[in-house]
Every structure is written in structure tokens, then in C-alpha cells.
Amino acid sequence: EERCEIVSGLKCVETVFFEESLEQKGDYIRQFKANVLVMGDDWKGKFDHFTGTCEVIYLARTPAISTTEVIEKIRI
């Protein structure tokens, strides 16, 4: 939710949505008519097949923020 708020606050962003499945990423891109797919650089190269549909950008990860760690905390 924190990331959603931050990204939503950017002037260049029209829509932010939660992804429920990596397997549906292509469906989300088409459904929301995404112009850009932004992923952490630990995924570098894994989504290049979407470059015909949208621009794919890989950003350096933020060391202090880990989705995996957040999920693990919630499970405890």
C-alpha cells in the first residue's frame, strides 16, 4: 500500500493496481493499456518479451524495502 501511494503521487502515473499473479502480467499490461512496465533489476531480462507491447524498465532495488520480508513478517 505504501508503494502504491508513492507511485500514485507521481504526475506521470495515471493508474496504479495490485498485481495478484506474475503469470497474468501480460493480461494486466493489455487490460490497463500500460505504456511502461517497471521491475526491480533482480528481474532483469525476464520480462523483455513485453517490449513489443510496452517499454520495459528495470530499476535498482531499494535495499531497505523487500516485499518478501514484508510477506514473511505478515505470516508470523
Coordinates of C-alpha atoms in Angstrom, one line a residue:
E1 CA 0.0 0.0 0.0
E2 CA 2.9 2.3 0.8
R3 CA 4.4 1.8 -2.7
C4 CA 1.0 2.3 -4.3
E5 CA 0.7 5.6 -2.5
I6 CA 4.1 6.8 -3.6
V7 CA 3.7 5.8 -7.2
S8 CA 0.2 7.2 -7.4
G9 CA 1.6 10.6 -6.3
L10 CA 3.7 10.8 -9.4
K11 CA 2.4 13.2 -12.0
C12 CA 3.3 10.9 -14.9
V13 CA 1.3 8.0 -13.4
E14 CA -2.4 7.6 -14.4
T15 CA -3.2 4.2 -12.8
V16 CA -1.7 2.0 -10.1
F17 CA -3.0 -1.5 -9.5
F18 CA -2.1 -4.5 -7.4
E19 CA -0.7 -7.5 -9.2
E20 CA -2.1 -10.8 -8.0
S21 CA -0.1 -13.1 -10.3
L22 CA 3.1 -12.9 -12.2
E23 CA 1.6 -15.2 -14.8
Q24 CA -1.1 -12.6 -15.6
K25 CA 1.4 -9.7 -16.1
G26 CA 0.7 -9.7 -19.9
D27 CA -3.1 -9.6 -19.2
Y28 CA -2.6 -6.6 -16.8
I29 CA -0.5 -4.7 -19.4
R30 CA -3.2 -5.2 -22.0
Q31 CA -6.1 -4.5 -19.7
F32 CA -4.7 -1.3 -18.3
K33 CA -3.1 -0.3 -21.7
A34 CA 0.2 0.2 -19.9
N35 CA 2.9 2.2 -21.7
V36 CA 5.7 1.2 -19.2
L37 CA 6.4 -1.9 -17.1
V38 CA 8.9 -1.2 -14.3
M39 CA 10.5 -4.0 -12.4
G40 CA 13.3 -4.4 -9.9
D41 CA 16.7 -5.2 -11.5
D42 CA 16.7 -8.6 -9.9
W43 CA 14.2 -9.5 -12.7
K44 CA 16.4 -8.1 -15.4
G45 CA 15.8 -9.7 -18.8
K46 CA 12.8 -11.8 -17.5
F47 CA 10.2 -9.5 -19.0
D48 CA 11.9 -8.4 -22.1
H49 CA 9.3 -10.3 -24.2
F50 CA 6.8 -7.5 -23.4
T51 CA 8.9 -4.9 -25.2
G52 CA 6.7 -5.2 -28.2
T53 CA 3.7 -4.2 -26.0
C54 CA 5.2 -1.6 -23.7
E55 CA 8.5 -0.1 -22.6
V56 CA 10.2 -2.4 -20.0
I57 CA 12.5 -0.7 -17.4
Y58 CA 14.5 -2.4 -14.7
L59 CA 15.3 -0.2 -11.7
A60 CA 17.9 -0.8 -9.0
R61 CA 16.4 -2.4 -5.9
T62 CA 15.9 -0.4 -2.7
P63 CA 17.9 -2.5 -0.1
A64 CA 15.7 -1.4 2.9
I65 CA 12.4 -2.4 1.2
S66 CA 11.8 -6.0 0.5
T67 CA 8.3 -7.4 -0.5
T68 CA 9.5 -10.9 0.5
E69 CA 10.5 -9.7 4.0
V70 CA 7.1 -7.8 4.4
I71 CA 5.2 -11.0 3.5
E72 CA 7.3 -13.1 5.9
K73 CA 6.5 -10.6 8.8
I74 CA 2.8 -10.8 8.0
R75 CA 2.9 -14.6 8.1
I76 CA 4.4 -14.7 11.6

